[in-house]
Short mmCIF file of C-alpha atoms in Angstrom, two decimals:
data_model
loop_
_atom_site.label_atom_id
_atom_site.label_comp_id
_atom_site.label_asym_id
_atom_site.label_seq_id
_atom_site.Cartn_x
_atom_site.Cartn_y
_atom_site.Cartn_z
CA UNK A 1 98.40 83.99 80.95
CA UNK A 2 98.89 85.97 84.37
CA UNK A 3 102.86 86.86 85.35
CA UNK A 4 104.06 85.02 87.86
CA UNK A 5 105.68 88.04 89.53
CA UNK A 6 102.23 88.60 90.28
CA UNK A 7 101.60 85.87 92.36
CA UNK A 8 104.58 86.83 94.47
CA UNK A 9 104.29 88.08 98.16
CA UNK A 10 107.06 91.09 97.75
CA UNK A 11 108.21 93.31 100.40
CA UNK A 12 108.45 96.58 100.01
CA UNK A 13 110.23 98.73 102.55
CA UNK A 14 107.48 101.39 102.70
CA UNK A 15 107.47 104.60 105.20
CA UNK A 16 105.21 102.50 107.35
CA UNK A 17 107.17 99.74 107.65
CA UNK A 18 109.94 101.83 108.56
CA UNK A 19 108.11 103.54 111.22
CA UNK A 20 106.61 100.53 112.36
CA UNK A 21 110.47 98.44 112.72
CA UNK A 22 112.04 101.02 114.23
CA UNK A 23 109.53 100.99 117.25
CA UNK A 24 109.62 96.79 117.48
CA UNK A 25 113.42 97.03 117.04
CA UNK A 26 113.43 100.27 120.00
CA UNK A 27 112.04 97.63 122.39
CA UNK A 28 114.14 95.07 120.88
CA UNK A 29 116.99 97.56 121.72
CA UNK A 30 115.90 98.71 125.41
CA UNK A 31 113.89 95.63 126.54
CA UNK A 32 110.64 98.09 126.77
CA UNK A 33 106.76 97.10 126.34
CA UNK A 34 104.88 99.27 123.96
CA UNK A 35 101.32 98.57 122.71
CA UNK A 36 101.41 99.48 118.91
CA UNK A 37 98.22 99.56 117.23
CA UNK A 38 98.01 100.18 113.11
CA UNK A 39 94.99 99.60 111.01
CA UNK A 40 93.82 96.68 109.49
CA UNK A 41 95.84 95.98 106.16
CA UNK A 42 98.62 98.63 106.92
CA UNK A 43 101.64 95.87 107.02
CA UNK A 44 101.84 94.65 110.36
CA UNK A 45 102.51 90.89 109.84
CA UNK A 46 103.98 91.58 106.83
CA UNK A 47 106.78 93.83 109.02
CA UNK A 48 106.79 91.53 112.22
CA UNK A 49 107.60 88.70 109.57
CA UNK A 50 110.44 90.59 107.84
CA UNK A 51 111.88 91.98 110.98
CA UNK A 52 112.51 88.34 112.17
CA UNK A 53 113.63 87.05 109.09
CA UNK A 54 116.57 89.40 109.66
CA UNK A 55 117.06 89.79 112.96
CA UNK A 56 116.55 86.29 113.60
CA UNK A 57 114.53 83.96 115.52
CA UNK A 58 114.70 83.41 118.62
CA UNK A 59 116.19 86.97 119.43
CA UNK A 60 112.73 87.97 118.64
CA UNK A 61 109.94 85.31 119.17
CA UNK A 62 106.88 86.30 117.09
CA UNK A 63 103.32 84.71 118.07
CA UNK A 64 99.87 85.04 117.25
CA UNK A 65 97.40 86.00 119.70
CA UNK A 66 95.02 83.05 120.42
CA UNK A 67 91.56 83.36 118.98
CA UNK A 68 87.93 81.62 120.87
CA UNK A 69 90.61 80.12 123.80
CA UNK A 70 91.14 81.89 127.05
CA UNK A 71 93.63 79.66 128.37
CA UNK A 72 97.03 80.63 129.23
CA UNK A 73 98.49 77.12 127.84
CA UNK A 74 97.13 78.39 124.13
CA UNK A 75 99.87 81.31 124.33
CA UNK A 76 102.41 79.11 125.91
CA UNK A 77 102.01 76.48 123.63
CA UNK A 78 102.65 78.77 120.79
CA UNK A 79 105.99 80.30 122.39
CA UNK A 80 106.98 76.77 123.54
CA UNK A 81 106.56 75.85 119.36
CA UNK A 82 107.93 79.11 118.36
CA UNK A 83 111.44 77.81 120.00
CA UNK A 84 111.06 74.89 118.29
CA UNK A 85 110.57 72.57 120.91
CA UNK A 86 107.60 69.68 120.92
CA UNK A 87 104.70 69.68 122.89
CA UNK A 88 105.24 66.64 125.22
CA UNK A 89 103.43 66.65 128.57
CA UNK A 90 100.93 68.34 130.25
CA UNK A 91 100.80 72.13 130.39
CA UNK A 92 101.52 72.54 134.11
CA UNK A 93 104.74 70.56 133.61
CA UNK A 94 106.62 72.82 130.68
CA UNK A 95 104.78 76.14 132.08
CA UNK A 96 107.90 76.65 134.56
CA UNK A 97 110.31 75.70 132.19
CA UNK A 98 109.29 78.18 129.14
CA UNK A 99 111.30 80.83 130.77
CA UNK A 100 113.92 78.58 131.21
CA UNK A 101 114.34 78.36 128.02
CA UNK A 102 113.73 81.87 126.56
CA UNK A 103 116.78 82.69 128.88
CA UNK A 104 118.89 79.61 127.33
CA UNK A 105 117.69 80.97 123.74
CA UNK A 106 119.02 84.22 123.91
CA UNK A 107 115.74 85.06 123.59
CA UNK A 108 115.03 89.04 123.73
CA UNK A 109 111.64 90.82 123.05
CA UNK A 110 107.82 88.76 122.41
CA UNK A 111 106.24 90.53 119.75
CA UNK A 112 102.07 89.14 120.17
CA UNK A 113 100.50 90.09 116.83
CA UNK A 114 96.56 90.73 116.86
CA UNK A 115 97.07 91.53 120.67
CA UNK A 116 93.34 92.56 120.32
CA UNK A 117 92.42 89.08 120.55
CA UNK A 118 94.29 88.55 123.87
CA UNK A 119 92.31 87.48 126.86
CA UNK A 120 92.75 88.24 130.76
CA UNK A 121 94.77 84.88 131.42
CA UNK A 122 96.84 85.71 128.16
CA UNK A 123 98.38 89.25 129.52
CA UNK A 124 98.23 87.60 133.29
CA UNK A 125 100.24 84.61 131.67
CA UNK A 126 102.49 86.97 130.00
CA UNK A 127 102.98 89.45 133.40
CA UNK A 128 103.65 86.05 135.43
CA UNK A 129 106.49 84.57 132.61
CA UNK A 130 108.39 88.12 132.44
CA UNK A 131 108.42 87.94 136.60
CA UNK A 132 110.19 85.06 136.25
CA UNK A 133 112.78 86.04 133.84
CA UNK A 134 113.59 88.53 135.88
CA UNK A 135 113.73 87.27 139.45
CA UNK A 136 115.32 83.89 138.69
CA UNK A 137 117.40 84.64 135.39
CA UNK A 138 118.35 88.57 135.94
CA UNK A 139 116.58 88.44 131.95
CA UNK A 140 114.47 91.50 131.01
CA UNK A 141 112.43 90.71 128.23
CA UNK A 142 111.45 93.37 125.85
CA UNK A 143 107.29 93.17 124.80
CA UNK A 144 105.60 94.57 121.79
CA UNK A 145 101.41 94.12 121.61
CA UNK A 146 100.71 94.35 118.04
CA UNK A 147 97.05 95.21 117.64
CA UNK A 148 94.60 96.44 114.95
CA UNK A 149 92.26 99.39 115.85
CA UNK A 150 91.03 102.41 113.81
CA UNK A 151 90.67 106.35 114.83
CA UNK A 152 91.97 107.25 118.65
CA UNK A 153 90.82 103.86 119.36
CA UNK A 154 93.50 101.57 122.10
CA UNK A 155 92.54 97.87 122.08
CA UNK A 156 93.36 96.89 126.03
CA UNK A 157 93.45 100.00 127.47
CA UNK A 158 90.33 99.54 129.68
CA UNK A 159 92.00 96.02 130.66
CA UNK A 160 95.16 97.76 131.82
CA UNK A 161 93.70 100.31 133.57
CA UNK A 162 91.56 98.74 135.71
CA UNK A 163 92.22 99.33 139.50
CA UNK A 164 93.33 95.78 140.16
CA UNK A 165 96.85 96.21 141.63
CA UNK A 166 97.72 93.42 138.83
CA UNK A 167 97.32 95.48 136.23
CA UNK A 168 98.98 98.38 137.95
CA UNK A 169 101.69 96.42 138.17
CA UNK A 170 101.29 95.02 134.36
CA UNK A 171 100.82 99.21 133.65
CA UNK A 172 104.09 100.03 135.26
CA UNK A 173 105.85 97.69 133.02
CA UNK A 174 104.57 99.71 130.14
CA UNK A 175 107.61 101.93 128.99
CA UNK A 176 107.37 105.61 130.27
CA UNK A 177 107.10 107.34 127.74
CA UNK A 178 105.42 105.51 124.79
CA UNK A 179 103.45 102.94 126.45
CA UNK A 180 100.83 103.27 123.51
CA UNK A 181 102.03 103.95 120.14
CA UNK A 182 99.94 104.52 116.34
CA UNK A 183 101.70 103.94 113.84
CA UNK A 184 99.86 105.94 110.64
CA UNK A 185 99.40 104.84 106.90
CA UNK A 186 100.55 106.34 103.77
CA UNK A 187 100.37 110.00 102.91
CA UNK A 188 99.92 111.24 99.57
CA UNK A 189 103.80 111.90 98.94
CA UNK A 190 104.70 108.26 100.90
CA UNK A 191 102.09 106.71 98.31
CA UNK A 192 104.02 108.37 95.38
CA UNK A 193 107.12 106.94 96.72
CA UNK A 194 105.68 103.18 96.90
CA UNK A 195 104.67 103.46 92.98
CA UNK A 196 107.62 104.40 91.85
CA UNK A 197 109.42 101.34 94.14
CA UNK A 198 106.53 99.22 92.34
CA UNK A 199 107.50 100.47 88.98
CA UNK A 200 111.05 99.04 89.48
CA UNK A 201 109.00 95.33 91.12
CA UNK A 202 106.86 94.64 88.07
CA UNK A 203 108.73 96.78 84.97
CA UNK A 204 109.65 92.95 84.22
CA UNK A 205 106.21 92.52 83.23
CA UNK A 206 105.42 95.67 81.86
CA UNK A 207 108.52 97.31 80.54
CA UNK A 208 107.47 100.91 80.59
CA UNK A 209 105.31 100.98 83.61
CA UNK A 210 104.97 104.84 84.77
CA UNK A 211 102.76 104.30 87.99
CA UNK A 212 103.54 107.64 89.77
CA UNK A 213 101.87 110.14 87.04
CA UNK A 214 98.69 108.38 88.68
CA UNK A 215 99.89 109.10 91.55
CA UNK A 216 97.11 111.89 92.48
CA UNK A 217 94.31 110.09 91.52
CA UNK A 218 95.16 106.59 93.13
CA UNK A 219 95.63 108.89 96.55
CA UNK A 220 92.14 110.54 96.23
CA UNK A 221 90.38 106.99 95.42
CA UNK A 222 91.95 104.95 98.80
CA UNK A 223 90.62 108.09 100.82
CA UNK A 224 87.27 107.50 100.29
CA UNK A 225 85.37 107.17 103.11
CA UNK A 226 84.10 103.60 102.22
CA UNK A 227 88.48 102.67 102.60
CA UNK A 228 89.05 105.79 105.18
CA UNK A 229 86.17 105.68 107.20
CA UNK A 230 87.62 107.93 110.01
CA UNK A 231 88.97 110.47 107.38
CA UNK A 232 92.81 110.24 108.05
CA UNK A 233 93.60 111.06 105.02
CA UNK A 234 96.12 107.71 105.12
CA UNK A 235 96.41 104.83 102.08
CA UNK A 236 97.06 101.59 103.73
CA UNK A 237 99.42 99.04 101.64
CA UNK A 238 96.71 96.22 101.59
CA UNK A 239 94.03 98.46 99.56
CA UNK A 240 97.02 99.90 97.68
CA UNK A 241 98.62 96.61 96.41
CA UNK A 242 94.67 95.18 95.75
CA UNK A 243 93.94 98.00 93.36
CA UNK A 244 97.25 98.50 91.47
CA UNK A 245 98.34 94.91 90.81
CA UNK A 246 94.52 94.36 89.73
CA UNK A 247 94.97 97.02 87.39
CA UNK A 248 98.75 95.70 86.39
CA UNK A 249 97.51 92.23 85.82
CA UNK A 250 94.73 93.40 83.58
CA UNK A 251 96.93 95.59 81.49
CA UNK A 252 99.42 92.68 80.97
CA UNK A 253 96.99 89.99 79.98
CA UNK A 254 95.85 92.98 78.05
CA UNK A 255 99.38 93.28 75.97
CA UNK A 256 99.77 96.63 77.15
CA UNK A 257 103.19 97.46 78.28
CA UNK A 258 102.42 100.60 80.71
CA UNK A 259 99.47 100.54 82.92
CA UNK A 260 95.74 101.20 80.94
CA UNK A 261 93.98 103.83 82.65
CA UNK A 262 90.96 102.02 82.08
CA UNK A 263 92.25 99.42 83.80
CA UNK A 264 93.02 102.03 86.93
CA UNK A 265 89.54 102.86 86.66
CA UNK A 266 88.08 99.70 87.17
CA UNK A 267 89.84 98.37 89.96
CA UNK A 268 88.92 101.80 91.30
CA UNK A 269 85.39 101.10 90.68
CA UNK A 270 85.56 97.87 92.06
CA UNK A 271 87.21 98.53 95.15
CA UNK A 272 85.59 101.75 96.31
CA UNK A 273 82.09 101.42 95.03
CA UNK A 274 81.05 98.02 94.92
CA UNK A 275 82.88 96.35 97.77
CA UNK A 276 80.39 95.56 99.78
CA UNK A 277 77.86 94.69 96.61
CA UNK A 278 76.90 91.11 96.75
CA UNK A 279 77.84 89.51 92.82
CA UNK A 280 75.99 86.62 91.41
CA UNK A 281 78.28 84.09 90.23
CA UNK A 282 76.10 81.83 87.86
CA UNK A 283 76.34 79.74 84.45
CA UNK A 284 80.22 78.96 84.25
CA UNK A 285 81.68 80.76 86.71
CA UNK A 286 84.20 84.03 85.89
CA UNK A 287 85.98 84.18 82.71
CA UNK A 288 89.94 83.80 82.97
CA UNK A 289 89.81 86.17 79.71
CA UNK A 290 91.59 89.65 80.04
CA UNK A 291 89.22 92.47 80.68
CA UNK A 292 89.15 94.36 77.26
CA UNK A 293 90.72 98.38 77.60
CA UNK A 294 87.98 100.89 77.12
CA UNK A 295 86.92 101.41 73.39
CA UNK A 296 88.66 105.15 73.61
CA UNK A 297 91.82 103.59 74.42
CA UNK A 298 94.07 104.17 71.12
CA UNK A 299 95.94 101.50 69.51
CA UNK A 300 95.55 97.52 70.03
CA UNK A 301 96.99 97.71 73.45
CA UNK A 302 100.07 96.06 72.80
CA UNK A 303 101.58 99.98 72.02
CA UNK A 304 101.03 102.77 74.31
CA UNK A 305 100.54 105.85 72.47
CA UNK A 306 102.41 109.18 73.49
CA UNK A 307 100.15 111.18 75.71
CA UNK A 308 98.90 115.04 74.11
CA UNK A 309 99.89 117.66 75.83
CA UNK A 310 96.61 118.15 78.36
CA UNK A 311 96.49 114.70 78.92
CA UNK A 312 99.90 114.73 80.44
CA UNK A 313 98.81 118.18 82.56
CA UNK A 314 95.94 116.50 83.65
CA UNK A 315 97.43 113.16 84.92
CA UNK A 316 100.31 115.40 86.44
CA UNK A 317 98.07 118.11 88.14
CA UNK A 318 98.68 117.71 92.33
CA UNK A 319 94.66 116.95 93.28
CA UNK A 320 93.13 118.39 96.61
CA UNK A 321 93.73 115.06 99.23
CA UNK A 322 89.84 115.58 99.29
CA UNK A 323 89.30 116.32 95.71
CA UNK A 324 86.42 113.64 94.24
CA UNK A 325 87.11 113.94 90.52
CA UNK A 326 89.02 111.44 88.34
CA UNK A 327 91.73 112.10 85.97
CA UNK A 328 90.24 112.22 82.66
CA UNK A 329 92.36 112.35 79.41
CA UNK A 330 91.50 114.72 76.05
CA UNK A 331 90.61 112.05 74.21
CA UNK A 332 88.01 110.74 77.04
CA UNK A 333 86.71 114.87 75.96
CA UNK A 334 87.10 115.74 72.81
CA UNK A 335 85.43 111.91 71.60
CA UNK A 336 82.32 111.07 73.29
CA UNK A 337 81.10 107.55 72.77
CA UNK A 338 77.24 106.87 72.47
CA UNK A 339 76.46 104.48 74.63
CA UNK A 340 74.02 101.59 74.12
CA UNK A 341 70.72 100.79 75.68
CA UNK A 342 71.21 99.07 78.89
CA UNK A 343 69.31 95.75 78.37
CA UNK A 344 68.12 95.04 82.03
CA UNK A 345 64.54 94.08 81.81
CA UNK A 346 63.56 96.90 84.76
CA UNK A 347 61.69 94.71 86.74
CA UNK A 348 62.76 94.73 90.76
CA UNK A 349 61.52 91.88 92.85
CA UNK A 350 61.23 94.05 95.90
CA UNK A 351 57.43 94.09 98.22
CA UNK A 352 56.45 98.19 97.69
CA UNK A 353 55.75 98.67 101.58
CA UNK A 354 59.43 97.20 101.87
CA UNK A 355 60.67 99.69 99.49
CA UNK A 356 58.73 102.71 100.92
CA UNK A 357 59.95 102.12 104.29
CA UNK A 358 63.58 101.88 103.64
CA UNK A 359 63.62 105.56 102.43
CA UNK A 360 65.33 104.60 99.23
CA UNK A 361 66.13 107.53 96.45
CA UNK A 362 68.18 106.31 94.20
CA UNK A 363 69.25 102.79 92.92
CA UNK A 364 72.20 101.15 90.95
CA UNK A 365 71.59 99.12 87.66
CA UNK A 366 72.60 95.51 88.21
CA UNK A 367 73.87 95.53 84.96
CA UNK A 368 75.79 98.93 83.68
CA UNK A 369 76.02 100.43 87.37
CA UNK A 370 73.93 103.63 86.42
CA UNK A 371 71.90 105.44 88.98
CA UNK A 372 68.69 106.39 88.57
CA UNK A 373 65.02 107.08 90.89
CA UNK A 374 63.32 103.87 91.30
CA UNK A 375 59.60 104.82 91.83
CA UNK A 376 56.72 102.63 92.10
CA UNK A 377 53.56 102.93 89.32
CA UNK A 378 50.22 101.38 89.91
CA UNK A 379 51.87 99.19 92.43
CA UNK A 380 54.74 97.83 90.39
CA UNK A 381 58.40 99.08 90.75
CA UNK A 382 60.44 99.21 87.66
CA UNK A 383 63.45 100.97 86.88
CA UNK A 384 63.65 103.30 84.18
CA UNK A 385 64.40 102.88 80.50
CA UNK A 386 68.36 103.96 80.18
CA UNK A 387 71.68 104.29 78.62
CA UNK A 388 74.56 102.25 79.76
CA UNK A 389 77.06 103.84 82.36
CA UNK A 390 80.50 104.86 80.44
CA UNK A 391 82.98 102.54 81.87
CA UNK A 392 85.97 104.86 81.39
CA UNK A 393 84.52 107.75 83.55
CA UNK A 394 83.12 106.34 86.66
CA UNK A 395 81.95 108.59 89.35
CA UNK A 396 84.22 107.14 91.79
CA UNK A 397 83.66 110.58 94.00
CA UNK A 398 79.89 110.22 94.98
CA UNK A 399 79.77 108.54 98.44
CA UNK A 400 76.76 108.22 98.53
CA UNK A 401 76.00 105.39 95.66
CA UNK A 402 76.86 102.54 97.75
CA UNK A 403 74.60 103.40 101.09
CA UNK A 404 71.76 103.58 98.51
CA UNK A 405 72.20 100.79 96.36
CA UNK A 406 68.76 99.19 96.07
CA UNK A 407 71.00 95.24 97.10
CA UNK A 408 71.12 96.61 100.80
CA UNK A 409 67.71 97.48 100.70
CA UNK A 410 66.45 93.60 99.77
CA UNK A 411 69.93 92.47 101.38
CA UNK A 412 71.59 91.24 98.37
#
């Protein structure tokens, strides 16, 4: 049976989130407009959400950026609910009065979450309601465009800076001297921190959770280029919380009452290698069942063992941001296992010109996950004869595995 506490949506006050609130609450404070852009997963709902729990509502009015509607009554409408107020009568009857309003409210900054999204009429809507405030109410209204993007990338900016004298006005609006701000993800020291805050969120359900001596090696998994495609050496919280409450709620259903490296492992696995791998789910669906700790795992997982000496220097050791290995304890050394025979049948339904023209060297075993050449023989491709993959050492390092997986070749 799962913990609740891991069915929980839990807030954590990470260094993002505090470098991401103290900008929104900046414009909050000075009435400025900023465009903020984060990437995708870092926290950015999660913050906006937490930020106007506690400041309060309407003081800040938090909306989401319309999606497949270019009108300008789709953003009003969803300021005119945000205030509470029902949608009686037709658009071009409340339009003049939303201001109106956001005066009588107290209200003091928009924050427009997945600003990416916004459409011309949207930011023309928005340029034409903060016009107002000022001219007939003497209200400055603070504005915070919340977008997604990756790299050096600026959702908007070509919008804005088109010659128009619109959006010259819209761009003078923009404060002075952050009118575009990126707000970065975790660094290996800020993702140390956040374990050892988790440790104190779930040590109900695992009582002597140590989460930071894996510190190194969670770091060096997230910044893998299939997580950290532009290389920015940054952990964002959504991949973060994904692979270590996997790997928590495994080890509990497990008995254990610390984190199973195994467990670690996997969810590595899972979330770095085979993300984009398309499963077939067939017979009776997935088991609810606990995912059994590696055979070298000592005890019956309801007692953790005290680590050796060179264990504990090798789950302590600081690893190069870029270093590929995985943390790999004596016993995992000094004890090989033999490993079965994997029992795929070999046989790959896959036309040979297909497979010569896509360039393919090597291939991943549906089954065990082991690499190995797939070459055709008198016109017939099978994969080789093999051991299964040890599933407490995968080689979570080699980038290359998933662009050659022989499922994007056939496409899945």
């Amino acid at each position: 049976m799962t913990h609740p506490i891991f069915r929980k949506d839990i807030f954590i006050g990470t260094p993002f989130e505090i470098r991401f609130q103290a900008m929104l609450r900046s414009a909050l404070h000075k009435r400025s407009w900023h465009l903020i852009v984060a990437d995708p997963g870092a926290g950015k709902t999660m913050g906006i959400r937490e930020l106007v729990r506690t400041v309060g509502s309407p003081t800040i009015l938090a909306v989401v950026a319309p999606k497949n509607n270019e009108d300008e009554s789709a953003l009003g409408n969803q300021l005119w609910s945000a205030l509470g107020l029902p949608l009686r009568g037709h658009w071009s009857n409340r339009k003049p009065k939303l201001m109106g309003y956001l005066h009588q409210y107290g209200t003091e900054c928009l924050i427009v979450d997945d600003a990416h999204d916004l459409e011309f009429a949207h930011l023309l809507f928005i340029k034409e309601l903060t016009d107002q405030g000022r001219l007939q109410y003497d209200h400055p209204l603070g504005l915070c465009l919340v977008a997604a993007g990756r790299g050096d990338m600026i959702p908007l900016k070509e919008t804005l800076y088109q010659p128009d004298p619109t959006w010259l006005q819209f761009r003078r609006r923009l404060d002075k001297m952050e009118p575009f701000c990126k707000i970065p993800g975790h660094t290996s020291e800020e993702v140390r921190e956040i374990l050892a805050a988790l440790e104190t969120v779930y040590r109900e359900a695992l009582p002597q959770l140590n989460l930071r001596r894996w510190s190194s090696s969670i770091y060096t998994w997230l910044t893998q280029l299939a997580l950290d495609p532009t290389n920015s050496g940054r952990v964002t919280m959504d991949n973060l919380m994904t692979l270590v409450t996997a790997a928590l709620e495994w080890s509990y259903e497990a008995k254990a009452t610390d984190v199973l490296a195994g467990m670690l492992e996997k969810a590595a696995s899972l979330l770095v290698l085979h993300r984009d791998t398309l499963k077939l789910i067939d017979g009776a669906g997935p088991s609810t069942e606990a995912p059994q700790p590696p055979s070298t795992e000592q005890g019956n997982g309801s007692k953790t063992e005290p680590e050796t000496k060179p264990a504990q220097e090798a789950a302590q050791t600081d690893h190069d941001p870029r270093n590929t290995e995985t943390v790999v304890t004596a016993g995992e050394q000094v004890q090989p296992v033999k490993t079965p025979k994997c029992t795929f049948p070999g046989k790959v339904s896959i036309e040979l010109k297909r497979f010569q023209d896509s360039g393919t060297q090597l291939v991943e075993c549906p089954d065990c996950g082991r690499t190995r050449t797939l070459t055709p023989l008198k016109g017939v491709i099978k994969f080789p004869s093999h051991e299964k993959r040890k599933t407490n050492t995968p080689n979570i390092g080699k980038r290359w595995v998933m662009r050659e997986m022989i499922w994007n070749v056939v496409g899945g």
